[in-house]
Short mmCIF file of C-alpha atoms (C1' of nucleotides) and ligand atoms in Angstrom, two decimals:
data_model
loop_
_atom_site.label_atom_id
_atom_site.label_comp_id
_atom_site.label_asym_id
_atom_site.label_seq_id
_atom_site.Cartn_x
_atom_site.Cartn_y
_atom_site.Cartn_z
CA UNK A 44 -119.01 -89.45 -106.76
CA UNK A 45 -119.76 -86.15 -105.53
CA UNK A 46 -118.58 -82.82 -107.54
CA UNK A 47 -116.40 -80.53 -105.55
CA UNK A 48 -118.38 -77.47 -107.74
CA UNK A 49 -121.48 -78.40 -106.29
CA UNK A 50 -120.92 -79.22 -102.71
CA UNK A 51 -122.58 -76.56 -100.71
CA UNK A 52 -120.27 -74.44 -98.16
CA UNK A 53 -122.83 -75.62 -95.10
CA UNK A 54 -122.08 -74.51 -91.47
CA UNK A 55 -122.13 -77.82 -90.81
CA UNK A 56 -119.70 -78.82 -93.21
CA UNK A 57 -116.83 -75.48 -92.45
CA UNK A 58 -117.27 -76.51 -88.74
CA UNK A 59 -116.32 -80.33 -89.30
CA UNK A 60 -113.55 -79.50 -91.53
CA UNK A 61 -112.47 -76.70 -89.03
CA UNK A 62 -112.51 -79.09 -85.81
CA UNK A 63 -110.71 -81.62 -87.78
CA UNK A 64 -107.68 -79.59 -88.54
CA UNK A 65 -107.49 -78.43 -85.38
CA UNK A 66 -106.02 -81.86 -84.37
CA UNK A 67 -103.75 -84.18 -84.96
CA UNK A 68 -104.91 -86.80 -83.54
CA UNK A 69 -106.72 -88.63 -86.01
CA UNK A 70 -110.48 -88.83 -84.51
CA UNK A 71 -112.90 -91.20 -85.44
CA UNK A 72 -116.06 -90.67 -86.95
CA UNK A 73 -117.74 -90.36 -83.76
CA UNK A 74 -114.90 -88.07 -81.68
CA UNK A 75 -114.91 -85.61 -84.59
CA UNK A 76 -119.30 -85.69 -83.55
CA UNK A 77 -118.10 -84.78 -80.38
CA UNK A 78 -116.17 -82.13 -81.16
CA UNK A 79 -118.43 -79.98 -83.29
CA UNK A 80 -121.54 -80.95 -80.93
CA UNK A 81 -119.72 -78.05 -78.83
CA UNK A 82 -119.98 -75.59 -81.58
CA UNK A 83 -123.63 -77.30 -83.39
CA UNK A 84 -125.35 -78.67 -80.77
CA UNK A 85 -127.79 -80.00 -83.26
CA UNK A 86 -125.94 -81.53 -85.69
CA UNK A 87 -126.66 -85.22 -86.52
CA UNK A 88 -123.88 -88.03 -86.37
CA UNK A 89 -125.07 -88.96 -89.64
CA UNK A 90 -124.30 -85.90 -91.12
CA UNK A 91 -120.59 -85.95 -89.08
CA UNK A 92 -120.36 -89.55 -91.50
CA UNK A 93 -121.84 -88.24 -94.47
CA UNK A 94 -119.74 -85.31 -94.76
CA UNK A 95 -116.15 -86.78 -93.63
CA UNK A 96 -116.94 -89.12 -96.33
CA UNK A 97 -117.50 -86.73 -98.66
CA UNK A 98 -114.57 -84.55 -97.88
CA UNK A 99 -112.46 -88.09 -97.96
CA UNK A 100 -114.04 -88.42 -101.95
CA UNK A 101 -112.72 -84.91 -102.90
CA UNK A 102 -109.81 -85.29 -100.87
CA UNK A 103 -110.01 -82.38 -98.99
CA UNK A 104 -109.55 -84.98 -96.02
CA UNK A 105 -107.88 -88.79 -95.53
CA UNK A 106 -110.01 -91.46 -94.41
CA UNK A 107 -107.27 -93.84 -92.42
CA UNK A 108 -108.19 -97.66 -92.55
CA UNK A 109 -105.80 -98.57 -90.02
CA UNK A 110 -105.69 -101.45 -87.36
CA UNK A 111 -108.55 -101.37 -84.74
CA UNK A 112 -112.50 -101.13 -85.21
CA UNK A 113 -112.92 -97.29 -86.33
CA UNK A 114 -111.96 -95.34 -89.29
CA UNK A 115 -109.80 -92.50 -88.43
CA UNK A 116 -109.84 -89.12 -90.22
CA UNK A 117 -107.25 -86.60 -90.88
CA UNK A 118 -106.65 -83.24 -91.86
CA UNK A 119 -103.06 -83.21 -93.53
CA UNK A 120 -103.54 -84.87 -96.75
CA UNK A 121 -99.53 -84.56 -97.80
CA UNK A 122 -98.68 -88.39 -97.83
CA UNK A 123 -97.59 -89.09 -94.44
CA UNK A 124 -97.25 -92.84 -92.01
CA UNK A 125 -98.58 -93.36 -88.95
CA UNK A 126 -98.09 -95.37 -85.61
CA UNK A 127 -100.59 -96.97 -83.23
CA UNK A 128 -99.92 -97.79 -79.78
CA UNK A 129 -100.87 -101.28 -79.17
CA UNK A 130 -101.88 -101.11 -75.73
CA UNK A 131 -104.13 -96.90 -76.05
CA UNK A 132 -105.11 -97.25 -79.30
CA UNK A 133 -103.89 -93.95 -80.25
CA UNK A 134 -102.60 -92.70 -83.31
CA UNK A 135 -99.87 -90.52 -84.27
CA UNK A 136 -98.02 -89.21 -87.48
CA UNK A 137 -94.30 -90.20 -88.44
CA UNK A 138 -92.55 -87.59 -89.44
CA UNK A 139 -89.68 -89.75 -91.93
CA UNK A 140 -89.49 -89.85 -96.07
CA UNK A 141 -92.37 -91.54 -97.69
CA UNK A 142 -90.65 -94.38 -99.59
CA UNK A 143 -92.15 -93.72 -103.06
CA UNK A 144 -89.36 -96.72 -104.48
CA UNK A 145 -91.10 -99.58 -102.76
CA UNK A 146 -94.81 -98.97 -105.00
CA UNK A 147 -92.28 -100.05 -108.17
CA UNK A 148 -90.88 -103.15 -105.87
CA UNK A 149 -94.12 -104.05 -105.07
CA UNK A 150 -95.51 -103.50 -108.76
CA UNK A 151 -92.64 -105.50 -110.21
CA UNK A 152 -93.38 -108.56 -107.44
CA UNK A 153 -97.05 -108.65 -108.63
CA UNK A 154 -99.39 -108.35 -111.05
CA UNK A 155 -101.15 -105.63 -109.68
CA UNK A 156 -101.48 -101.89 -111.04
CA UNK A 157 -99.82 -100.71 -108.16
CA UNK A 158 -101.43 -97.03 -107.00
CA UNK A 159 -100.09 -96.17 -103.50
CA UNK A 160 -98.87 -97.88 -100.44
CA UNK A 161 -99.02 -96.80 -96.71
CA UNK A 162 -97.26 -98.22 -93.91
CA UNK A 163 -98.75 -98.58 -90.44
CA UNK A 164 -96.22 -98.58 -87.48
CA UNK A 165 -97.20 -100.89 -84.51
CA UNK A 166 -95.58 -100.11 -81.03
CA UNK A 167 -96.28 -98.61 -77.40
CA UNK A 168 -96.48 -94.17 -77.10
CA UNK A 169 -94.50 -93.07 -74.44
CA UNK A 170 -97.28 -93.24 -71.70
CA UNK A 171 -97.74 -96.62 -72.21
CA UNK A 172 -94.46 -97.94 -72.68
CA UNK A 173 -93.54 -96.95 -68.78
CA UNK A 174 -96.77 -97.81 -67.52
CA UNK A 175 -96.63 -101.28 -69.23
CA UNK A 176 -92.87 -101.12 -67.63
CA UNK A 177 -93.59 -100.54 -64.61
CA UNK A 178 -96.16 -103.29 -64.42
CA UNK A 179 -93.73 -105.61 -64.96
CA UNK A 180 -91.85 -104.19 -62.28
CA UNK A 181 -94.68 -105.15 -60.37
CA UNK B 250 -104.73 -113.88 -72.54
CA UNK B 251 -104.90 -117.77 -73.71
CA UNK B 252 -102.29 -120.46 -72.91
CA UNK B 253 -101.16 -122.40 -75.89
CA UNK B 254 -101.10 -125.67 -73.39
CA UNK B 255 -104.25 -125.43 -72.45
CA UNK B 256 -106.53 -125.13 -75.74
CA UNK B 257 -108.12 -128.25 -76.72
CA UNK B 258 -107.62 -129.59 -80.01
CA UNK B 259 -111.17 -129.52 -80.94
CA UNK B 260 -112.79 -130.89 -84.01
CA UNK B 261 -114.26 -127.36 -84.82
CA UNK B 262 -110.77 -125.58 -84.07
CA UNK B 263 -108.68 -128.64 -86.72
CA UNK B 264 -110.87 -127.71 -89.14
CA UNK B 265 -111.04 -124.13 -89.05
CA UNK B 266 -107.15 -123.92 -89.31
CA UNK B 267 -107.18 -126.63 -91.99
CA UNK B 268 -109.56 -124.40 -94.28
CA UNK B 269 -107.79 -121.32 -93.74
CA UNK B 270 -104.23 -122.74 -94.73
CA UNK B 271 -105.60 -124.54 -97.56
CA UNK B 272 -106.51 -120.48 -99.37
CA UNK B 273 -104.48 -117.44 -100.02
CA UNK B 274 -107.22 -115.23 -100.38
CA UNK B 275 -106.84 -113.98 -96.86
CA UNK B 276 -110.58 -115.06 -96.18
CA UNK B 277 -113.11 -112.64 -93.84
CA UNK B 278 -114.25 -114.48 -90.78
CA UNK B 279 -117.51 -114.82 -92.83
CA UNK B 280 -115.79 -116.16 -95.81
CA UNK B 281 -113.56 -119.12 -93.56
CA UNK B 282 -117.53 -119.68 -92.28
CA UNK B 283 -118.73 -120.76 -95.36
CA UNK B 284 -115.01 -123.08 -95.73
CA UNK B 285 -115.91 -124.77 -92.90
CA UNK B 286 -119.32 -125.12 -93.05
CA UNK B 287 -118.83 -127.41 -95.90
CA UNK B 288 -117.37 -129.88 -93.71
CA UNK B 289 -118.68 -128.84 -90.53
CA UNK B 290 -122.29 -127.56 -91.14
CA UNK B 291 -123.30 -127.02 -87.36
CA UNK B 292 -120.94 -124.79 -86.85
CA UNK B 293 -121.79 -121.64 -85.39
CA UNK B 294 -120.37 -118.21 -86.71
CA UNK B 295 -119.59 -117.33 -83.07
CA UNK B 296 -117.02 -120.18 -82.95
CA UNK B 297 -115.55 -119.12 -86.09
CA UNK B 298 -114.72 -115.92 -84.70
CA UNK B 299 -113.88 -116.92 -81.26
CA UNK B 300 -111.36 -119.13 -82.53
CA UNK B 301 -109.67 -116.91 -85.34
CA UNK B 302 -109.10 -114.66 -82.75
CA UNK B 303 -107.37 -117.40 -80.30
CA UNK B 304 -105.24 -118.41 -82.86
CA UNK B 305 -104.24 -114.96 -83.57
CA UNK B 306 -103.39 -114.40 -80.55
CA UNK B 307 -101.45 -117.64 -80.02
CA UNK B 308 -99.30 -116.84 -83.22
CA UNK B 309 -100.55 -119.31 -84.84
CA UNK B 310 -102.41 -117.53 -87.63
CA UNK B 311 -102.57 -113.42 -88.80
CA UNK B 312 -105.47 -111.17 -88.08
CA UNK B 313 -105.13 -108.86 -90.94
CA UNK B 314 -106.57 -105.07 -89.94
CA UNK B 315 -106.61 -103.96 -93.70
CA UNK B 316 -108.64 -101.31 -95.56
CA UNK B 317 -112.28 -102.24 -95.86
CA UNK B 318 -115.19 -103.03 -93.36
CA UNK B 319 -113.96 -106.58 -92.52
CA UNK B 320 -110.75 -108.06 -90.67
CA UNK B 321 -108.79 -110.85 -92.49
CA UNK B 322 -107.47 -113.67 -91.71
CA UNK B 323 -103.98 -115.63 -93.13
CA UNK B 324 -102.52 -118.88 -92.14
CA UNK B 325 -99.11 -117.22 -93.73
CA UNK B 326 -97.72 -116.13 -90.40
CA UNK B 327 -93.90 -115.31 -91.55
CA UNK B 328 -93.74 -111.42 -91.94
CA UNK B 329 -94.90 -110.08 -95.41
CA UNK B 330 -96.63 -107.24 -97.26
CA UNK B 331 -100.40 -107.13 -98.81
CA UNK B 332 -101.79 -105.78 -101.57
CA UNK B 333 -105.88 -104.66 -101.90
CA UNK B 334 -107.44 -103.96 -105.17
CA UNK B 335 -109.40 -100.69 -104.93
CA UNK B 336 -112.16 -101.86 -107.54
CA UNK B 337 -113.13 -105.64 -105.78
CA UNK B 338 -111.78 -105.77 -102.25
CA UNK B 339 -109.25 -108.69 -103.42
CA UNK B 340 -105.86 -109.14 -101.05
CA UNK B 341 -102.90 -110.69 -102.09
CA UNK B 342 -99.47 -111.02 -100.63
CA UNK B 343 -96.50 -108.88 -102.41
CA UNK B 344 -93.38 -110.85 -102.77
CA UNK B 345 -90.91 -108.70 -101.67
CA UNK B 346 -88.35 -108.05 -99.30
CA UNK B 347 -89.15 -106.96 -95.87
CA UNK B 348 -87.99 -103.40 -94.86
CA UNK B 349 -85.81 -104.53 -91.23
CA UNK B 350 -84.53 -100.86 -91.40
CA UNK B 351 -87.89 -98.79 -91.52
CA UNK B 352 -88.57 -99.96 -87.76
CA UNK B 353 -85.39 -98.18 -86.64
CA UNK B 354 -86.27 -94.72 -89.11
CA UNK B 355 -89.51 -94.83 -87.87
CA UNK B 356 -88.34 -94.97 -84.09
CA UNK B 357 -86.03 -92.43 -84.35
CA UNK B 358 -88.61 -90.14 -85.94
CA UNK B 359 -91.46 -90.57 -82.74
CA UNK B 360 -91.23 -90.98 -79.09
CA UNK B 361 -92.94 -94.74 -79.86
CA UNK B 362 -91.22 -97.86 -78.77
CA UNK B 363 -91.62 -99.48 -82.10
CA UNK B 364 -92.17 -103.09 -82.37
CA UNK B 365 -93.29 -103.58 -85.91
CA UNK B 366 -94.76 -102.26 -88.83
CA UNK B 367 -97.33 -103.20 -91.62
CA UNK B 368 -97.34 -102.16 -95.29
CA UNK B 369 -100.17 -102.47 -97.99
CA UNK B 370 -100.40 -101.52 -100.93
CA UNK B 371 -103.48 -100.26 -102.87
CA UNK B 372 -104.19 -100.62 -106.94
CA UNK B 373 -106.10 -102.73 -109.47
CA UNK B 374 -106.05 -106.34 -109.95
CA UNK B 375 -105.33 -107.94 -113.23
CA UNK B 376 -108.92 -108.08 -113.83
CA UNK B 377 -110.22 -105.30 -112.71
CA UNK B 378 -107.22 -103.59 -114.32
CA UNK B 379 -108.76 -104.45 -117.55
CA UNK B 380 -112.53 -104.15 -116.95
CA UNK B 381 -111.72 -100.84 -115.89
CA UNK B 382 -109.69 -99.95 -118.98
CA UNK B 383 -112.38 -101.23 -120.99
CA UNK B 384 -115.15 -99.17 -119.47
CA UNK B 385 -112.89 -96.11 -120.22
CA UNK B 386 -112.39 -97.45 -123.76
CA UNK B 387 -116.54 -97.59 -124.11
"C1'" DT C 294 -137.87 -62.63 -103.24
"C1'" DT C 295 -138.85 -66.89 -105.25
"C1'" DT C 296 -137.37 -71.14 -106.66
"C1'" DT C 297 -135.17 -75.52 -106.38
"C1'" DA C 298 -131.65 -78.87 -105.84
"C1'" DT C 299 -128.92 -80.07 -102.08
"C1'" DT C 300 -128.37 -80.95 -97.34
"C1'" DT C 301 -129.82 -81.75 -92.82
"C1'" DG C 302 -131.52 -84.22 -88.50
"C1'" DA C 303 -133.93 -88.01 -86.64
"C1'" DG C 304 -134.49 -92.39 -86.67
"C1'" DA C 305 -134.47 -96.94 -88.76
"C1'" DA C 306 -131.85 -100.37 -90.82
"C1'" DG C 307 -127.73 -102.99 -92.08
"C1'" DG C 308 -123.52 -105.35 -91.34
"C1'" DT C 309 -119.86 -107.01 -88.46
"C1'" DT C 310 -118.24 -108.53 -84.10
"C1'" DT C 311 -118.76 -109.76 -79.25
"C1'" DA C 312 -121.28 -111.47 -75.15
"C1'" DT C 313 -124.26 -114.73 -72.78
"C1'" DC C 314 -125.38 -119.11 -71.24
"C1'" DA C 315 -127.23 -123.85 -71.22
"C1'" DT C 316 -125.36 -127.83 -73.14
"C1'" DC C 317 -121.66 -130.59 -74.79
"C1'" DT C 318 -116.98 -132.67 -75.05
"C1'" DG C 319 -111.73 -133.40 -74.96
"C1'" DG C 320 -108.55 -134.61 -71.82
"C1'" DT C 321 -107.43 -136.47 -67.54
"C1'" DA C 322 -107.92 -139.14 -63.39
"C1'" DT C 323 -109.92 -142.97 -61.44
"C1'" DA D 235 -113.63 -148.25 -69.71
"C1'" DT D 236 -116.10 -144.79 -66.95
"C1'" DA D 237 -116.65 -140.64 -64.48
"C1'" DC D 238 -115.53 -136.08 -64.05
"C1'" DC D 239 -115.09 -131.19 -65.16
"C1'" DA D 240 -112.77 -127.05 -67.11
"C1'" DG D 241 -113.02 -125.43 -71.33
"C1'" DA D 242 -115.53 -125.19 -75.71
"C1'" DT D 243 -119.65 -125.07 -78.54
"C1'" DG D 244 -124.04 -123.43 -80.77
"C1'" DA D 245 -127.91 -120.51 -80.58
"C1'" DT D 246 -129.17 -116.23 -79.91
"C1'" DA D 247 -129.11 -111.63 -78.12
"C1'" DA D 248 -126.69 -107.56 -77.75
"C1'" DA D 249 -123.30 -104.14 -78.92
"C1'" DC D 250 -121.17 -101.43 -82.05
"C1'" DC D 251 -120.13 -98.87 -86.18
"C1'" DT D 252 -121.84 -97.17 -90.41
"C1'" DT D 253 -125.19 -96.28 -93.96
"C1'" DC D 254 -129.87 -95.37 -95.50
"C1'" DT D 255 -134.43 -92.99 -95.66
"C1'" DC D 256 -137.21 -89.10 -96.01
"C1'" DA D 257 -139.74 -84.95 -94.52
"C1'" DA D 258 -138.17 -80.49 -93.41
"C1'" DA D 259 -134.72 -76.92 -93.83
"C1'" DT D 260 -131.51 -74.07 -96.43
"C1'" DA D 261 -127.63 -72.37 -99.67
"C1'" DA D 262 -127.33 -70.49 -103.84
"C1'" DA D 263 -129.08 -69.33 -108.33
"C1'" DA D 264 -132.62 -66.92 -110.87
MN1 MN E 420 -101.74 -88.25 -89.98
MN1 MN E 421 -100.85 -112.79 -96.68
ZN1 ZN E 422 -100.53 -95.82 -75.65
ZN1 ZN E 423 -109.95 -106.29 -108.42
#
DNA sequence: TTTTATTTGAGAAGGTTTATCATCTGGTAT
DNA sequence: ATACCAGATGATAAACCTTCTCAAATAAAA
């Protein structure tokens, strides 16, 4: 595991962690590349991976293992759900009460060491809830 | 999308299904490869995954988009919760209650037509519980 | 300024999943 | 029972995402 005392304050490293908050929208690996290629042209993708990964370790970032192919990464580390629209892919925050009860629920119906929970909501985002409507208008 | 009338009841499909439902380990598409290989052993991987990912479709089995690298697969279809141990990768299912309500929270805290919702939980296994504990001890 | 351990960028490699396509087969019609 | 054929299979290539490797560059300490 890396040390936070020893991680370097690289360009490369302020700029990811700077393009990253400036969303919420929970880019992958590859759209936070895109991003800072604007600012670094140079920069490496590996070095986009490397360092969200590292950030994820110290938790200065979440890594998001939600539904589809991609890991997702995100700036606001304050526990927090999200949704993903089923038919776009796209993922957003839910703004309701983090149900701390349900880790002692779960702990008492296992016999894990329970350490955390999050919930993924499944659904359509307004866009594609009326365009899947009016297809079936159609 | 595929029609449940018109997939074949293949030898290869029977058999995939039947290995799956016999485990609760919520087996990688890898993992059910090996299964069925046993009885099967000209299988190719391809088929493995092209069916998993009918049946899924059809309902008739679970795609599980857990944390980790690989999807999993359940023959469980009725709605339930998961639990992945953080040290080994292990899933198991957490008997408890599902949370009907959360939908409705959730959908009046986003502009998302909500149509369901996953939760897993994250912590050690009995084993690895232990093992860990242990290494702290030494 | 010099030193050095860490980090970077480029590219290769690894692992998982999907696509392609000639061949095969389950289900149906004859 | 036999012929037929849309759908399925197996082999393999390709795509895709992520991690690894290592010479060169650089942040930070001396
Ligand atoms: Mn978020
Ligand atoms: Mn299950
Ligand atoms: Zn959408
Ligand atoms: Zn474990």
């Amino acid at each position: 595991m890396q040390e936070l005392t020893s991680m370097r304050l690289t360009t490369q490293r302020q700029i990811i962690l700077e393009e990253l908050s400036k969303v919420t929208s929970h880019p992958t690996a590859n759209e936070v590349y895109d991003m800072v290629r604007r600012r670094l042209p140079r920069i490496g993708l590996g070095t986009v991976y490397r360092n969200l990964e590292l950030m994820a370790e110290t938790g200065m970032i979440l890594k998001l293992e939600v539904g589809g192919t991609q890991k997702r990464f995100d700036a606001t580390v304050a526990p927090h759900y999200h949704v993903r629209c089923l038919e776009c892919g796209k993922v957003d925050d839910i703004k309701m009460q983090v149900q701390h009860n349900i880790n002692e629920t779960a702990a008492q119906a296992s016999q894990y060491q329970i350490l955390g929970h999050h919930i993924e909501f499944t659904g359509l985002c307004s866009d594609c809830a009326t365009s899947t409507h009016q297809a079936s208008i159609n």
